[in-house]
CSV table of C-alpha atoms in Angstrom, one decimal:
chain,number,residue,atom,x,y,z
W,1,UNK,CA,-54.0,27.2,24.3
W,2,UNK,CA,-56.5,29.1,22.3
W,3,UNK,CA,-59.3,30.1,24.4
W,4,UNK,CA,-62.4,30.2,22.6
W,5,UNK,CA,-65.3,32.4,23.1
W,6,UNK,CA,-68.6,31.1,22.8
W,7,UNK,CA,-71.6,33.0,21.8
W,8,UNK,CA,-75.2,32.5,23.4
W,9,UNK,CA,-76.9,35.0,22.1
W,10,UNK,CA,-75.2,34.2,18.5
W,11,UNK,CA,-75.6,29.7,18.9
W,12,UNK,CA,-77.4,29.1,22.5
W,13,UNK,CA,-77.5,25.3,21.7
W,14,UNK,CA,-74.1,25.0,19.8
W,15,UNK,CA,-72.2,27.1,22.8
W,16,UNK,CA,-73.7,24.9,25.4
W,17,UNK,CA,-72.8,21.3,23.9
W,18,UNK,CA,-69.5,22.7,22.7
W,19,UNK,CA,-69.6,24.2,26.3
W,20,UNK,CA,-70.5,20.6,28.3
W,21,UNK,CA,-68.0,18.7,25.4
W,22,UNK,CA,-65.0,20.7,26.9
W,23,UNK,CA,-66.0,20.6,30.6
W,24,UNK,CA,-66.7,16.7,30.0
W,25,UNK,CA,-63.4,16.2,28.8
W,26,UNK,CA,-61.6,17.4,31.7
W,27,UNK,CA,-61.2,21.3,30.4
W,28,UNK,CA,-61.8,24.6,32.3
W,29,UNK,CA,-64.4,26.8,30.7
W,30,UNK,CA,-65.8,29.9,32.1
W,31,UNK,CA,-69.5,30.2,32.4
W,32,UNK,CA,-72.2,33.4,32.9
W,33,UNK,CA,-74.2,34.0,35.6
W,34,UNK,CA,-76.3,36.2,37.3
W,35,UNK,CA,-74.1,37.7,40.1
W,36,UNK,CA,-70.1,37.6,37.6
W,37,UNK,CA,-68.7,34.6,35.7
W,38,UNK,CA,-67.9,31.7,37.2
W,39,UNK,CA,-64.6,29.1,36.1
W,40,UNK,CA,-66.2,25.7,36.2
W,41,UNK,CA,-65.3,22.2,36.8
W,42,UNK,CA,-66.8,19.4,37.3
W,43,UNK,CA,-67.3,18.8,40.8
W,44,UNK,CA,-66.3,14.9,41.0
W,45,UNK,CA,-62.5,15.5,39.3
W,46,UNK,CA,-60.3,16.6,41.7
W,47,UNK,CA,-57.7,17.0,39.0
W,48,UNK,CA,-59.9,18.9,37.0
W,49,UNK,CA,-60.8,21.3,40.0
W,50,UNK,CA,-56.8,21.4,40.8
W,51,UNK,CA,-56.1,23.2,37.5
W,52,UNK,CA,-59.0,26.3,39.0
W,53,UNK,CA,-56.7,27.0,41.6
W,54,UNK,CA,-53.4,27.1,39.2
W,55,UNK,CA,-54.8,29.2,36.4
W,56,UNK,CA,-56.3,31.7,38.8
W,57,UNK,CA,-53.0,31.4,41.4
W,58,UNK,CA,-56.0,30.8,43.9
W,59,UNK,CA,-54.9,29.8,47.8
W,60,UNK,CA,-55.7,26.0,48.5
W,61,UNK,CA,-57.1,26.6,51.5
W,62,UNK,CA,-60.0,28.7,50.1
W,63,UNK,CA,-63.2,26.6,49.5
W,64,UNK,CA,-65.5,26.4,46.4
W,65,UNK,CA,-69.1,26.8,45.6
W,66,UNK,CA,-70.6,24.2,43.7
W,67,UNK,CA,-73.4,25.3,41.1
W,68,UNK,CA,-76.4,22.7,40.8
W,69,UNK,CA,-78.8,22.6,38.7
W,70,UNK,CA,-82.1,21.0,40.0
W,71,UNK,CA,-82.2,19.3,43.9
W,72,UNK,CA,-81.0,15.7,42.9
W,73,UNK,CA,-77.7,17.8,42.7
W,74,UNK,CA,-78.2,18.9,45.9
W,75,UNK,CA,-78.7,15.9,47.4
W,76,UNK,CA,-75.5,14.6,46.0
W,77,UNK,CA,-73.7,17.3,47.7
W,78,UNK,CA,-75.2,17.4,50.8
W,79,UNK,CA,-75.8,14.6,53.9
W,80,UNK,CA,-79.5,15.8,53.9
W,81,UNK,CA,-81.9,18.6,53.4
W,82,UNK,CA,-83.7,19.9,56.1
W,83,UNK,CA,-86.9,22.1,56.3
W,84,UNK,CA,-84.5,25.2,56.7
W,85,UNK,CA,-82.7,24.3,53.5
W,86,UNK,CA,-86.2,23.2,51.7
W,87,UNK,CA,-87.6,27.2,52.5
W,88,UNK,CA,-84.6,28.6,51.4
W,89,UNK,CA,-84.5,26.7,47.9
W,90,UNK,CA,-88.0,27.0,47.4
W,91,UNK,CA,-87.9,31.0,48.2
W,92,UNK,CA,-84.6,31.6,46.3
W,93,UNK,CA,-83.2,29.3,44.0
W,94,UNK,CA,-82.3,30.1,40.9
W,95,UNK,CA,-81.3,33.0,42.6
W,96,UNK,CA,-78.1,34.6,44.0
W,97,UNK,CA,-78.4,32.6,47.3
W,98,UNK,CA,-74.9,30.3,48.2
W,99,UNK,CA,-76.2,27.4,51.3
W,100,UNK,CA,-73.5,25.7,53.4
W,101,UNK,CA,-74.5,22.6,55.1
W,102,UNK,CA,-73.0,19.1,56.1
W,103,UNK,CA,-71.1,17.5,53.1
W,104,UNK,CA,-71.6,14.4,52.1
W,105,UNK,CA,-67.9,11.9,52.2
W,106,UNK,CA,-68.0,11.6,48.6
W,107,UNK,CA,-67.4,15.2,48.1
W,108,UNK,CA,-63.3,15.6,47.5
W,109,UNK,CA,-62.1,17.2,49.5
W,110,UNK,CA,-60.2,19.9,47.4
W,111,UNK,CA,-63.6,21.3,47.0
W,112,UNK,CA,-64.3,22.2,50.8
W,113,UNK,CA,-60.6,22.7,51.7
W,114,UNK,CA,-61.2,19.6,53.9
W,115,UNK,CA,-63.8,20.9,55.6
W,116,UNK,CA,-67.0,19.2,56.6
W,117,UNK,CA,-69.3,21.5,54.6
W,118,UNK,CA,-70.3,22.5,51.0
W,119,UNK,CA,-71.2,25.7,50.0
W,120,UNK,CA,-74.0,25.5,47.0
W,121,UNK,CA,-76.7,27.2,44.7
W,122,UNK,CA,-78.0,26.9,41.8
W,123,UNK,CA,-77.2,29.8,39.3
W,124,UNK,CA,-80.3,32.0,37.8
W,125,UNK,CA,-79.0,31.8,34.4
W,126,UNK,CA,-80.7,29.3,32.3
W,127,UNK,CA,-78.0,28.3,29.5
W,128,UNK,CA,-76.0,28.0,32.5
W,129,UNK,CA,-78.3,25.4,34.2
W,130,UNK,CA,-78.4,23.2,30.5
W,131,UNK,CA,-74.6,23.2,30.7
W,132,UNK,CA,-74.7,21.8,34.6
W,133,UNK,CA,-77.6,19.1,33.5
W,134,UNK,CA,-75.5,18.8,30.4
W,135,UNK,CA,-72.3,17.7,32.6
W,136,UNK,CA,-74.5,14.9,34.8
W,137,UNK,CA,-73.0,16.6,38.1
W,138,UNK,CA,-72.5,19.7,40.2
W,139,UNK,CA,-69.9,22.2,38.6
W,140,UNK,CA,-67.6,24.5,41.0
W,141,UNK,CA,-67.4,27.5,39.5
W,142,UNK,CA,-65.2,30.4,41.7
W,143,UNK,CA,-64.7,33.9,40.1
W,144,UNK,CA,-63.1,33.8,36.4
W,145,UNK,CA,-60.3,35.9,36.9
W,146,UNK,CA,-56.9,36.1,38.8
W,147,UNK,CA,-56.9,35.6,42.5
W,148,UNK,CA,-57.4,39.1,44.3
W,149,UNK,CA,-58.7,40.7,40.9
W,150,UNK,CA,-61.7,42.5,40.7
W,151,UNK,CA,-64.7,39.8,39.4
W,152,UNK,CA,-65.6,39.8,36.1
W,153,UNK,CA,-69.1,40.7,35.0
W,154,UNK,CA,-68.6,40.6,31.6
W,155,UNK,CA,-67.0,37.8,29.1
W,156,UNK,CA,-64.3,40.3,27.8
W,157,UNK,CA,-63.0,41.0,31.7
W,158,UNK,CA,-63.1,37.0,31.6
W,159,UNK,CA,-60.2,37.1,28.4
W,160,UNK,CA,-58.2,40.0,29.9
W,161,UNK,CA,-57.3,37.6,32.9
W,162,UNK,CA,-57.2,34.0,31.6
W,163,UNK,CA,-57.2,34.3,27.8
W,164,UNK,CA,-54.8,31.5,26.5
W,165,UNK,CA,-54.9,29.5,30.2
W,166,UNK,CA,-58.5,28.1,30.1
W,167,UNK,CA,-60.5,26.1,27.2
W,168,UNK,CA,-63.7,28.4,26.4
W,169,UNK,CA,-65.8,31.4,28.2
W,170,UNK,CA,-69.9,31.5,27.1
W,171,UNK,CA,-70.4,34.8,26.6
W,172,UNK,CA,-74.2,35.8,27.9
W,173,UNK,CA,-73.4,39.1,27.6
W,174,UNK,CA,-73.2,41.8,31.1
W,175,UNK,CA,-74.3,39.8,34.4
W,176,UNK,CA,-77.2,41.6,35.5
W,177,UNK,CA,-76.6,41.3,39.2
W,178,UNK,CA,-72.4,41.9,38.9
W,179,UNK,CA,-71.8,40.9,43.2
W,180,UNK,CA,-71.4,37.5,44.1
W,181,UNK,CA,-73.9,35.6,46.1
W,182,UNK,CA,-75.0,35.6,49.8
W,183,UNK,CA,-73.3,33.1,51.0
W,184,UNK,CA,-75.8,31.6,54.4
W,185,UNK,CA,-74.4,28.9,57.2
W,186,UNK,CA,-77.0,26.3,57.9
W,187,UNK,CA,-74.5,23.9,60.1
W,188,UNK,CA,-75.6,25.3,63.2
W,189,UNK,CA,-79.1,26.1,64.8
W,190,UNK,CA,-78.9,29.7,64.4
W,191,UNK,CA,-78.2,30.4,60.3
W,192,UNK,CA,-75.3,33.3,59.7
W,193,UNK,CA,-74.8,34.7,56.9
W,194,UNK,CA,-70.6,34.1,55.7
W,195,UNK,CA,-70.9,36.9,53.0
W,196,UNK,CA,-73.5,39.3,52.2
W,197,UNK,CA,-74.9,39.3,48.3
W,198,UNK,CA,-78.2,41.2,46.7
W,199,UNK,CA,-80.5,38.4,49.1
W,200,UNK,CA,-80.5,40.4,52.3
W,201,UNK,CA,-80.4,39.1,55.8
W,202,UNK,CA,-84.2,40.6,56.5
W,203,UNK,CA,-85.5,38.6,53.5
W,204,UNK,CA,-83.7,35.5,55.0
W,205,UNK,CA,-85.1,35.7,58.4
W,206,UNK,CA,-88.3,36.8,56.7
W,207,UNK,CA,-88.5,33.2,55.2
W,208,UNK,CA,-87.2,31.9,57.9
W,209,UNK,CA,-89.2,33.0,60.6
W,210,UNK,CA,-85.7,33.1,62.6
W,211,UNK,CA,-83.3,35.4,63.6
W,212,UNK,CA,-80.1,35.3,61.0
W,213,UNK,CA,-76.6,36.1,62.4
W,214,UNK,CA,-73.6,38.0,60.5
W,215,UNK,CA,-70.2,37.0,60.4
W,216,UNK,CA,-68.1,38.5,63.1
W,217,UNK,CA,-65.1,39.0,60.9
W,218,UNK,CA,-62.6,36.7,63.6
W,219,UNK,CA,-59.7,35.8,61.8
W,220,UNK,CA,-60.3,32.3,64.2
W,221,UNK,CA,-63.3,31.5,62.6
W,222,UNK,CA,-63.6,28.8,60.2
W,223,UNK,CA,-64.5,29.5,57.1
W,224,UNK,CA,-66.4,28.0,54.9
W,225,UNK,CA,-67.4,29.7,52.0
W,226,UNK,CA,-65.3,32.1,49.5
W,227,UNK,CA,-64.3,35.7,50.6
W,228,UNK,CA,-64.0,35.3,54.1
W,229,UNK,CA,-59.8,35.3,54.5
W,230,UNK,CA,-57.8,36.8,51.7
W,231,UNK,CA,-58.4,40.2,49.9
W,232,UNK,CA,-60.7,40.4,46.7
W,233,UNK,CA,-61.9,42.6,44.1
W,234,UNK,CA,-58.4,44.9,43.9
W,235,UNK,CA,-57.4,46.3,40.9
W,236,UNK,CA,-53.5,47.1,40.0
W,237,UNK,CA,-54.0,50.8,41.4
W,238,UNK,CA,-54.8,52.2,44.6
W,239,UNK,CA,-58.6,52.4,45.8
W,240,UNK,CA,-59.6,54.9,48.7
W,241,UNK,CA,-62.5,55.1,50.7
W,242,UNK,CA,-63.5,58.6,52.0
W,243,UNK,CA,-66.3,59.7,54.1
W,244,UNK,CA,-67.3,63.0,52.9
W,245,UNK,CA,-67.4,65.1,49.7
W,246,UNK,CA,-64.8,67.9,50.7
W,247,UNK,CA,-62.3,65.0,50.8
W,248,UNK,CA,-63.8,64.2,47.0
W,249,UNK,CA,-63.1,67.6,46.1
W,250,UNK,CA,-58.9,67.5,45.9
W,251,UNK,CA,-58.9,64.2,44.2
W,252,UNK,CA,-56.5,65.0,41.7
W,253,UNK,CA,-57.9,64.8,37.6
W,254,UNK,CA,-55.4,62.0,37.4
W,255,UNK,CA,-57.9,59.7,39.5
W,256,UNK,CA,-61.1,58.5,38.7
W,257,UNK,CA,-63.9,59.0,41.6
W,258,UNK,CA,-66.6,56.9,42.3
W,259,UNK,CA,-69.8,58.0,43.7
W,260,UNK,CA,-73.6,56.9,43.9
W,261,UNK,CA,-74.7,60.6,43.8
W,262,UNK,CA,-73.7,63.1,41.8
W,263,UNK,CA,-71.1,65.5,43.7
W,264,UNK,CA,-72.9,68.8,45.0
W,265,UNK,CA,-69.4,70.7,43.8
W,266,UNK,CA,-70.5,69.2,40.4
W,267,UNK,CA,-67.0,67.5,40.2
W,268,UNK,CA,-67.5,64.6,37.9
W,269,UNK,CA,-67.5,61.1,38.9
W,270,UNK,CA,-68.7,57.4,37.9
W,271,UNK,CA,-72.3,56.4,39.1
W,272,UNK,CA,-71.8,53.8,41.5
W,273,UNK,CA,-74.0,50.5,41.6
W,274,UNK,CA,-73.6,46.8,42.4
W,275,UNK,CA,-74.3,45.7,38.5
W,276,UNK,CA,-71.4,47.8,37.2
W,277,UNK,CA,-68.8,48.4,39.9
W,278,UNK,CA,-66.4,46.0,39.2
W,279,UNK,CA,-66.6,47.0,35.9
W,280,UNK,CA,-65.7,50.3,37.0
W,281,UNK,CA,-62.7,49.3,38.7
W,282,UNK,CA,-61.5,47.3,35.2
W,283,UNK,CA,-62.0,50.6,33.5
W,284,UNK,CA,-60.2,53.0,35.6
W,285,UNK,CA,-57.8,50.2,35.4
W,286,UNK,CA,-57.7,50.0,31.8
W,287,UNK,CA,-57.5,54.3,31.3
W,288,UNK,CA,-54.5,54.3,33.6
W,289,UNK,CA,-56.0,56.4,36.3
W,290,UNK,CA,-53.7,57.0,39.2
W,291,UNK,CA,-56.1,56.2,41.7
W,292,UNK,CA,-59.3,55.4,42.5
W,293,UNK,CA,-61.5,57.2,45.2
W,294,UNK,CA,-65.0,56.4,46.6
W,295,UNK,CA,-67.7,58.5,48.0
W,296,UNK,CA,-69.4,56.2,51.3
W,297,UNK,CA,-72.1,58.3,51.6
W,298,UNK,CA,-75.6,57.0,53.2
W,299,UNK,CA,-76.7,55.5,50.3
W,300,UNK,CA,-73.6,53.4,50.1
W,301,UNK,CA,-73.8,52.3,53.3
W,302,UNK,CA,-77.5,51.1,53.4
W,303,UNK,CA,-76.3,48.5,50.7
W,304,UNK,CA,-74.3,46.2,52.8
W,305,UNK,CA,-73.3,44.3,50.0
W,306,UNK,CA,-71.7,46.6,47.6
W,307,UNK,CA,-70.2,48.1,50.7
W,308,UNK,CA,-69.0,44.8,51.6
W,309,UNK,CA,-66.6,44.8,47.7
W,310,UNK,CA,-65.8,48.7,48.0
W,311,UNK,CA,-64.1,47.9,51.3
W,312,UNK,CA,-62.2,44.6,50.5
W,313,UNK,CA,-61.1,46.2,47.0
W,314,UNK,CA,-60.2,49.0,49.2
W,315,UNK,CA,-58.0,46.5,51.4
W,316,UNK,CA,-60.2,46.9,54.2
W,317,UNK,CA,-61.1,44.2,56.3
């Protein structure tokens, strides 16, 4: 299979019909958004969905998000909307906000692992939104890469992982956000957030006038959304956490060392930020580096969602 690429900037209206043809037609094609590429399929073909989980060698048991594009969407998704759900869409969608409520029976199952939930949002990028309206339905859309990979923010990371195995990618150039979404339970009466994204959990309970729990991390507890169970974000070679700079200063020159300040030894490293870390990790990757090592300093740690991807790519629950 040739996988073509599809250029928004270059034919927006030509890349998005040719885009909604091939997804129409039963094809995988990866799609930009805001927080990395997504591989979509439409949301009511179970056999379409199947193929997602072989090209990406993804677990069966781990649940999609669906991308909508307006609330009729929603509501084909979803048993009902309550006035938790109506605050949150109204205060963040388009935005990189992921709700999981009740599903509705007509959801199949291979989208929910079985589970009585669906995990939804509707993507802030707006070619992205003509290609949902464009299919008539929902699309799922996980992470366009290999299972465990780092996600891909970029079309090119897209090619380096499923060129050849899927139809098309829409290339919208870098995503400007680059981590995946919040992802935020509504099923019970006190919200918890499943996976934390650039919406934070004071904004949440900001909006929602409520307190907002985390997840616990229990191996027991059910998941329903993305990221919860298996590793993520690892590239081929090692990645190390360390705590402090001194630790920074023996990397050997054979690694590559990320780091959201510059080093006070005036060792060079990478700037680290949400928007381009897992580009980061591709490029170390790709220049062979023996290792990678990254500097938690305070300012890492106060952005619980970037920490969140350094330690999973670090193999850290």
């Amino acid at each position: 299979m040739k996988t073509e690429l599809l250029s928004i900037r270059a034919n927006p209206q030509q890349s998005i019909d040719r885009a909604v043809e091939l997804l129409r037609s039963g094809e995988l094609v990866a799609i930009p958004t805001e927080t990395v590429y997504g591989l979509a399929a439409c949301v009511f073909n179970p056999r379409q969905i199947q193929r997602i989980f072989e090209v990406k060698g993804r677990p069966q048991d781990n649940p999609l998000i669906a991308h909508i594009a307006d609330e009729d969407q929603a509501l084909q998704l979803c048993t009902q909307l309550d006035s938790r759900t109506r605050l949150c869409m109204q205060h963040f969608f388009p935005g990189p906000l992921t709700l999981v409520l009740e599903a509705r029976k007509e959801v199949p199952s291979i989208v929910n692992a079985g589970r009585a939930s669906i995990a939804f949002r509707m993507p802030d990028n707006e070619s992205t939104r003509h290609i949902i309206r464009g299919c008539g339905q929902a699309l799922v859309a996980p992470s366009a890469n290999r299972s465990g990979r780092p996600s891909p923010t970029e079309a090119q990371h897209v090619l380096d992982d499923l060129n050849g195995t899927i139809a098309a990618v829409v290339d919208d150039g870098p995503c400007r956000i680059g981590l995946e979404s919040t992802v935020l339970s509504l099923l019970d009466n006190q919200p918890r957030i499943l996976r934390p994204g650039s919406v934070s959990k004071e904004r949440i309970e900001e909006v929602l006038q409520c307190t907002v729990a985390s997840a616990d991390g229990d191996a027991s507890e059910e998941i329903h959304a993305p990221g919860m169970k298996y590793r993520h974000y690892a590239p081929s070679i090692p990645v190390y956490c360390v705590e402090n700079e001194v630790d920074v200063d023996v990397v050997p020159s054979s690694a590559c060392i990320l780091s959201w300040n510059e080093l006070k030894s005036g060792k060079a490293s990478r700037r680290l930020r949400p928007e381009t870390f897992f580009a980061e990790l591709r490029r170390a990757e790709a220049e062979k580096k023996s290792a990678i090592y990254i500097l938690v300093d305070n300012d890492l740690e106060a952005d619980v969602a970037l920490l969140n991807r350094v330690r999973k790519a670090a193999g850290e629950r």
